[in-house]
Short mmCIF file of C-alpha atoms and ligand atoms in Angstrom, two decimals:
data_model
loop_
_atom_site.label_atom_id
_atom_site.label_comp_id
_atom_site.label_asym_id
_atom_site.label_seq_id
_atom_site.Cartn_x
_atom_site.Cartn_y
_atom_site.Cartn_z
CA UNK A 1 17.47 35.69 -7.43
CA UNK A 2 20.60 37.60 -7.59
CA UNK A 3 23.39 35.74 -8.71
CA UNK A 4 25.56 36.08 -5.70
CA UNK A 5 22.59 35.12 -3.45
CA UNK A 6 22.58 32.14 -5.49
CA UNK A 7 26.32 31.40 -5.22
CA UNK A 8 25.84 31.98 -1.49
CA UNK A 9 23.13 29.43 -1.10
CA UNK A 10 25.28 26.96 -3.04
CA UNK A 11 28.08 27.46 -0.77
CA UNK A 12 25.78 27.03 2.17
CA UNK A 13 24.41 23.94 0.64
CA UNK A 14 27.84 22.08 0.04
CA UNK A 15 28.68 22.96 3.50
CA UNK A 16 25.54 21.33 4.79
CA UNK A 17 26.36 18.30 2.43
CA UNK A 18 29.78 18.12 3.64
CA UNK A 19 28.59 18.02 7.18
CA UNK A 20 26.15 15.11 6.10
CA UNK A 21 29.07 13.43 4.69
CA UNK A 22 30.84 13.62 7.76
CA UNK A 23 27.93 12.26 9.69
CA UNK A 24 27.81 9.56 7.18
CA UNK A 25 31.24 8.50 8.23
CA UNK A 26 30.13 7.69 11.77
CA UNK A 27 28.87 4.14 11.57
CA UNK A 28 24.98 4.65 12.55
CA UNK A 29 24.35 6.73 9.69
CA UNK A 30 25.52 3.83 7.20
CA UNK A 31 23.03 1.92 8.90
CA UNK A 32 21.54 -1.07 6.72
CA UNK A 33 17.69 -0.37 6.97
CA UNK A 34 15.48 -3.65 7.49
CA UNK A 35 11.91 -3.74 6.77
CA UNK A 36 9.81 -6.29 8.73
CA UNK A 37 6.35 -7.40 8.30
CA UNK A 38 3.81 -8.10 10.95
CA UNK A 39 0.20 -8.87 10.49
CA UNK A 40 -1.07 -7.63 13.96
CA UNK A 41 -1.74 -4.47 15.63
CA UNK A 42 0.72 -2.47 17.97
CA UNK A 43 0.42 -4.05 21.71
CA UNK A 44 -0.33 -7.63 20.50
CA UNK A 45 2.30 -10.14 21.81
CA UNK A 46 3.90 -10.88 18.43
CA UNK A 47 4.11 -7.02 17.73
CA UNK A 48 5.79 -6.19 21.21
CA UNK A 49 8.18 -9.31 20.60
CA UNK A 50 8.89 -7.96 17.12
CA UNK A 51 9.67 -4.43 18.24
CA UNK A 52 12.01 -5.64 21.01
CA UNK A 53 13.85 -7.70 18.36
CA UNK A 54 14.43 -4.86 16.42
CA UNK A 55 15.64 -2.76 19.21
CA UNK A 56 17.95 -5.66 20.25
CA UNK A 57 19.26 -6.04 16.74
CA UNK A 58 19.85 -2.33 16.58
CA UNK A 59 21.86 -2.28 19.89
CA UNK A 60 24.05 -5.33 19.28
CA UNK A 61 24.95 -4.03 16.05
CA UNK A 62 25.85 -0.71 17.28
CA UNK A 63 23.34 0.82 14.89
CA UNK A 64 24.88 -0.97 11.89
CA UNK A 65 21.46 -2.36 11.23
CA UNK A 66 18.17 -0.72 11.87
CA UNK A 67 15.14 -2.87 11.65
CA UNK A 68 11.71 -1.19 11.58
CA UNK A 69 8.58 -3.12 12.16
CA UNK A 70 5.45 -2.44 9.85
CA UNK A 71 2.42 -3.42 11.62
CA UNK A 72 -1.25 -4.36 10.62
CA UNK A 73 -0.23 -5.94 7.49
CA UNK A 74 0.52 -2.61 5.83
CA UNK A 75 2.97 -4.13 3.41
CA UNK A 76 0.89 -6.81 1.99
CA UNK A 77 -1.23 -9.66 3.19
CA UNK A 78 0.56 -12.92 4.35
CA UNK A 79 1.06 -14.83 0.98
CA UNK A 80 2.24 -11.57 -0.65
CA UNK A 81 4.62 -10.83 2.27
CA UNK A 82 6.02 -14.29 2.12
CA UNK A 83 7.08 -13.75 -1.56
CA UNK A 84 8.43 -10.28 -0.64
CA UNK A 85 10.43 -11.65 1.80
CA UNK A 86 11.47 -14.65 -0.32
CA UNK A 87 12.95 -12.28 -2.93
CA UNK A 88 14.43 -9.93 -0.49
CA UNK A 89 12.03 -7.15 -0.90
CA UNK A 90 11.40 -7.38 2.76
CA UNK A 91 14.00 -8.37 5.39
CA UNK A 92 12.33 -9.95 8.12
CA UNK A 93 8.75 -11.20 9.10
CA UNK A 94 6.63 -13.11 11.49
CA UNK A 95 4.82 -15.78 9.48
CA UNK A 96 2.09 -18.25 10.55
CA UNK A 97 3.09 -21.52 9.20
CA UNK A 98 -0.66 -22.15 7.84
CA UNK A 99 -0.12 -19.89 4.80
CA UNK A 100 3.38 -21.13 4.18
CA UNK A 101 2.16 -24.62 3.02
CA UNK A 102 1.51 -23.52 -0.63
CA UNK A 103 5.10 -22.37 -0.81
CA UNK A 104 6.98 -24.73 1.47
CA UNK A 105 5.18 -28.03 1.18
CA UNK A 106 6.85 -29.74 4.13
CA UNK A 107 5.03 -27.13 6.39
CA UNK A 108 1.68 -28.52 5.40
CA UNK A 109 2.52 -31.30 7.87
CA UNK A 110 1.79 -28.44 10.52
CA UNK A 111 -1.50 -27.75 9.10
CA UNK A 112 -2.82 -31.35 9.54
CA UNK A 113 -5.69 -30.81 11.95
CA UNK A 114 -4.92 -31.97 15.54
CA UNK A 115 -1.43 -33.01 14.57
CA UNK A 116 -0.10 -31.04 17.96
CA UNK A 117 -1.99 -32.20 21.21
CA UNK A 118 -1.04 -28.86 22.84
CA UNK A 119 0.72 -25.59 22.53
CA UNK A 120 3.40 -27.03 24.82
CA UNK A 121 3.99 -30.15 22.75
CA UNK A 122 4.31 -27.95 19.74
CA UNK A 123 6.83 -25.73 21.34
CA UNK A 124 8.87 -28.83 22.48
CA UNK A 125 8.88 -30.31 19.24
CA UNK A 126 9.45 -27.16 17.14
CA UNK A 127 12.35 -26.38 19.60
CA UNK A 128 14.04 -29.74 18.80
CA UNK A 129 15.35 -31.61 15.90
CA UNK A 130 12.04 -31.87 14.17
CA UNK A 131 11.73 -28.10 14.01
CA UNK A 132 15.15 -27.94 12.42
CA UNK A 133 13.91 -30.03 9.48
CA UNK A 134 11.19 -27.37 8.92
CA UNK A 135 13.74 -24.66 9.21
CA UNK A 136 15.81 -26.44 6.51
CA UNK A 137 12.72 -26.70 4.07
CA UNK A 138 12.10 -23.03 4.47
CA UNK A 139 15.68 -22.19 3.77
CA UNK A 140 15.48 -24.00 0.43
CA UNK A 141 12.86 -21.31 -0.30
CA UNK A 142 14.80 -18.44 0.69
CA UNK A 143 13.46 -17.89 4.44
CA UNK A 144 15.67 -18.33 7.32
CA UNK A 145 13.55 -19.44 10.42
CA UNK A 146 15.43 -18.07 13.43
CA UNK A 147 12.96 -18.79 16.30
CA UNK A 148 9.37 -20.15 16.59
CA UNK A 149 6.47 -18.09 18.23
CA UNK A 150 3.44 -19.60 19.48
CA UNK A 151 -0.24 -18.83 18.19
CA UNK A 152 -2.16 -21.14 20.89
CA UNK A 153 -4.95 -23.29 19.24
CA UNK A 154 -7.48 -21.97 16.78
CA UNK A 155 -11.02 -22.75 17.20
CA UNK A 156 -14.12 -22.21 15.24
CA UNK A 157 -16.54 -18.94 15.63
CA UNK A 158 -19.72 -18.07 13.84
CA UNK A 159 -22.49 -15.79 14.04
CA UNK A 160 -25.33 -17.70 15.09
CA UNK A 161 -25.25 -20.91 16.81
CA UNK A 162 -22.60 -23.02 18.87
CA UNK A 163 -20.76 -25.77 17.07
CA UNK A 164 -20.61 -28.66 19.63
CA UNK A 165 -20.62 -31.55 17.13
CA UNK A 166 -19.11 -31.71 13.54
CA UNK A 167 -22.75 -31.60 12.13
CA UNK A 168 -23.05 -28.40 13.69
CA UNK A 169 -20.68 -26.87 11.21
CA UNK A 170 -22.86 -28.23 8.36
CA UNK A 171 -23.60 -25.51 5.69
CA UNK A 172 -21.42 -22.82 7.33
CA UNK A 173 -19.47 -20.32 5.19
CA UNK A 174 -16.14 -20.22 7.13
CA UNK A 175 -13.18 -17.93 6.04
CA UNK A 176 -9.95 -20.12 6.17
CA UNK A 177 -6.28 -19.02 5.60
CA UNK A 178 -4.69 -19.42 2.29
CA UNK A 179 -4.09 -23.30 2.07
CA UNK A 180 -6.13 -26.00 0.39
CA UNK A 181 -5.68 -28.23 3.51
CA UNK A 182 -8.08 -25.78 5.31
CA UNK A 183 -10.60 -25.88 2.49
CA UNK A 184 -10.69 -29.64 2.86
CA UNK A 185 -10.92 -29.42 6.78
CA UNK A 186 -14.08 -27.44 6.40
CA UNK A 187 -15.40 -29.64 3.52
CA UNK A 188 -15.10 -32.84 5.74
CA UNK A 189 -17.28 -30.96 8.33
CA UNK A 190 -19.86 -30.29 5.58
CA UNK A 191 -19.22 -26.45 5.53
CA UNK A 192 -18.06 -24.07 2.69
CA UNK A 193 -14.64 -22.61 3.23
CA UNK A 194 -13.45 -19.15 1.41
CA UNK A 195 -9.85 -18.50 1.69
CA UNK A 196 -9.46 -14.76 2.18
CA UNK A 197 -6.77 -12.34 3.80
CA UNK A 198 -6.94 -11.78 7.57
CA UNK A 199 -7.84 -8.15 7.01
CA UNK A 200 -10.95 -8.76 5.03
CA UNK A 201 -12.68 -11.02 7.54
CA UNK A 202 -14.33 -8.50 9.69
CA UNK A 203 -16.09 -6.83 6.89
CA UNK A 204 -16.97 -10.13 5.38
CA UNK A 205 -18.72 -11.30 8.87
CA UNK A 206 -20.62 -8.05 9.00
CA UNK A 207 -21.95 -8.32 5.60
CA UNK A 208 -22.97 -12.00 5.90
CA UNK A 209 -20.46 -13.23 3.08
CA UNK A 210 -19.28 -15.48 5.47
CA UNK A 211 -20.68 -17.05 8.55
CA UNK A 212 -17.75 -17.52 10.55
CA UNK A 213 -13.91 -18.14 10.71
CA UNK A 214 -11.43 -19.85 13.16
CA UNK A 215 -8.66 -18.32 15.26
CA UNK A 216 -7.19 -18.37 18.74
CA UNK A 217 -8.52 -15.94 21.35
CA UNK A 218 -6.24 -13.19 20.87
CA UNK A 219 -6.76 -12.80 17.33
CA UNK A 220 -10.59 -13.36 17.52
CA UNK A 221 -10.44 -10.40 20.03
CA UNK A 222 -7.84 -8.01 18.44
CA UNK A 223 -9.37 -8.29 15.06
CA UNK A 224 -12.84 -7.20 16.33
CA UNK A 225 -14.40 -10.81 14.99
CA UNK A 226 -16.02 -11.48 18.39
CA UNK A 227 -18.19 -8.23 17.98
CA UNK A 228 -19.87 -10.00 15.19
CA UNK A 229 -19.49 -13.66 15.49
CA UNK A 230 -20.55 -14.36 19.19
CA UNK A 231 -20.30 -18.05 19.37
CA UNK A 232 -16.86 -19.35 19.98
CA UNK A 233 -16.66 -23.26 19.91
CA UNK A 234 -13.27 -24.74 21.30
CA UNK A 235 -12.67 -27.26 18.58
CA UNK A 236 -8.83 -26.56 19.09
CA UNK A 237 -8.31 -28.11 15.56
CA UNK A 238 -4.99 -26.33 14.82
CA UNK A 239 -1.90 -25.52 16.80
CA UNK A 240 0.39 -23.51 14.38
CA UNK A 241 3.83 -22.49 15.09
CA UNK A 242 4.92 -19.18 13.45
CA UNK A 243 8.47 -18.29 12.50
CA UNK A 244 10.55 -15.34 13.14
CA UNK A 245 12.10 -15.29 9.74
CA UNK A 246 14.77 -13.54 7.83
CA UNK A 247 15.27 -13.03 4.03
CA UNK A 248 18.09 -15.18 2.97
CA UNK A 249 19.69 -12.18 1.02
CA UNK A 250 19.74 -10.09 4.13
CA UNK A 251 20.95 -13.06 6.21
CA UNK A 252 23.91 -13.71 3.87
CA UNK A 253 24.84 -10.13 3.98
CA UNK A 254 25.70 -10.48 7.59
CA UNK A 255 29.14 -11.48 9.14
CA UNK A 256 29.17 -14.71 10.97
CA UNK A 257 29.35 -12.41 14.07
CA UNK A 258 26.15 -10.66 13.24
CA UNK A 259 24.29 -13.63 12.38
CA UNK A 260 25.05 -14.94 15.77
CA UNK A 261 23.73 -11.71 17.54
CA UNK A 262 20.61 -11.76 15.16
CA UNK A 263 19.92 -15.17 15.99
CA UNK A 264 20.20 -14.42 19.65
CA UNK A 265 17.78 -11.55 19.29
CA UNK A 266 15.34 -13.67 17.57
CA UNK A 267 15.47 -16.31 20.48
CA UNK A 268 14.98 -13.69 22.90
CA UNK A 269 12.06 -12.43 21.09
CA UNK A 270 10.33 -15.90 20.83
CA UNK A 271 10.88 -16.32 24.48
CA UNK A 272 9.06 -12.96 25.15
CA UNK A 273 6.28 -13.64 22.68
CA UNK A 274 5.58 -17.08 24.23
CA UNK A 275 5.36 -15.57 27.96
CA UNK A 276 3.14 -12.40 26.58
CA UNK A 277 1.13 -15.00 24.62
CA UNK A 278 -0.17 -16.73 27.90
CA UNK A 279 -0.96 -13.43 29.63
CA UNK A 280 -2.72 -12.36 26.24
CA UNK A 281 -5.02 -15.28 25.96
CA UNK A 282 -6.28 -14.82 29.37
CA UNK A 283 -6.88 -11.12 28.83
CA UNK A 284 -8.62 -11.78 25.51
CA UNK A 285 -10.82 -14.51 26.56
CA UNK A 286 -12.00 -12.21 29.46
CA UNK A 287 -12.76 -9.33 27.07
CA UNK A 288 -14.85 -11.41 24.68
CA UNK A 289 -16.68 -12.93 27.53
CA UNK A 290 -17.53 -9.44 28.98
CA UNK A 291 -18.74 -8.54 25.85
CA UNK A 292 -21.38 -11.26 25.62
CA UNK A 293 -19.60 -13.85 23.64
CA UNK A 294 -20.77 -17.65 24.27
CA UNK A 295 -17.89 -20.06 24.74
CA UNK A 296 -18.89 -23.66 23.97
CA UNK A 297 -16.89 -26.51 25.27
CA UNK A 298 -16.80 -29.32 22.59
CA UNK A 299 -17.14 -32.30 24.72
CA UNK A 300 -16.13 -35.01 22.07
CA UNK A 301 -13.16 -33.64 20.41
CA UNK A 302 -12.63 -37.13 18.92
CA UNK A 303 -15.54 -36.79 16.65
CA UNK A 304 -13.85 -33.78 14.97
CA UNK A 305 -10.64 -35.56 14.98
CA UNK A 306 -12.22 -38.71 13.16
CA UNK A 307 -13.60 -36.34 10.38
CA UNK A 308 -10.20 -35.26 9.66
CA UNK A 309 -8.80 -38.89 8.87
CA UNK A 310 -9.23 -38.58 5.13
CA UNK A 311 -7.22 -35.37 4.94
CA UNK A 312 -4.22 -37.34 6.76
CA UNK A 313 -4.79 -40.19 4.41
CA UNK A 314 -4.92 -38.21 1.21
CA UNK A 315 -1.98 -35.86 2.23
CA UNK A 316 0.30 -38.95 2.82
CA UNK A 317 -0.84 -40.65 -0.21
CA UNK A 318 0.24 -37.39 -2.28
CA UNK A 319 3.53 -36.59 -0.16
CA UNK A 320 4.90 -40.21 0.69
CA UNK A 321 8.25 -38.36 1.42
CA UNK A 322 6.56 -36.40 4.33
CA UNK A 323 5.13 -39.46 6.01
CA UNK A 324 8.13 -39.88 8.50
CA UNK A 325 7.52 -36.11 9.53
CA UNK A 326 3.92 -36.78 10.43
CA UNK A 327 4.70 -39.99 12.16
CA UNK A 328 7.78 -38.47 14.02
CA UNK A 329 5.53 -35.80 15.33
CA UNK A 330 2.81 -37.96 16.57
CA UNK A 331 5.48 -40.37 18.11
CA UNK A 332 6.99 -37.27 20.03
CA UNK A 333 3.52 -36.96 21.78
CA UNK A 334 2.78 -40.40 22.85
C1 GTR B 1 -3.43 -15.20 13.45
C2 GTR B 1 -2.09 -15.49 13.05
C3 GTR B 1 -1.64 -14.58 11.80
C4 GTR B 1 -2.75 -14.83 10.59
C5 GTR B 1 -3.92 -14.83 11.08
C6 GTR B 1 -5.06 -15.30 10.13
O1 GTR B 1 -3.71 -15.97 14.53
O2 GTR B 1 -1.26 -15.10 14.25
O3 GTR B 1 -0.33 -14.69 11.53
O4 GTR B 1 -2.27 -16.06 10.21
O5 GTR B 1 -4.22 -15.69 12.29
O6 GTR B 1 -5.82 -15.92 10.42
O7 GTR B 1 -4.90 -15.13 8.87
#
């Protein structure tokens, strides 16, 4: 390249750079980029609510913060994403409290089977003072829980027969989320539990590595598990809250005013997620029924509940400091 052409290019480049610098001085270009983790596909209630949270934060901060949601767990599976958010590599996330147990022990209380009687009880309790106790425990592990999403009730599903009584689960190989309590839960039913990332379950069902799993209607449907495991049995053994959590480091970088706006946006997202959830449960249920799934009523849920008593006994024995949390949740539902 002739020398003066080269010079000319340099000149052009530096002009462009100057232009860039000027744009940078306007506030949106200095935006703080926030990376957000989501396990679900686009269109899922949680995904829509997270997208709207991102938009609201960008709008309320005049573009000073630009959150971006990464769907389908592309940034890692849930246990990994929890670690990434704790150390600030991720800025925000929607986490199920199930796989939170190994990191924030108090949240294991939420994974005791049948601890909540209904999703409405769960919302009411998590929105109150008891929910704040969980948020405090999460904050000690660098996770700031700003609002609680719902995830309905989880039920057992499997490939070749209905589970109507605890004995029907005997010998079943069941995928569970990463938490020892769930291994115990399946053990108490006489099955074999395999902890496994959500994204691996479809293939594991298809190849017969597992016979079944457990989840709510929207996840059972959106993950495609219903295509393989055609018996959905309404055990409704877990009603788990999920958080919209911010990394402590990202949270502490915010001014008090921005914190207020971000919290408001998270609360709005939770309201939206809960409304969308209701509709999605009906839609997913219809879709799986239309595809030939058999939904089995469990007439005597207390038989399943009774099997879970040793889990409670052992948990309280090992965590005497958490007993009051268990009994307070129970007392709030009498
Ligand atoms: C879904 C939940 C996810 C994930 C998944 C699983 O219902 O929303 O966060 O925990 O279940 O089974 O791994």
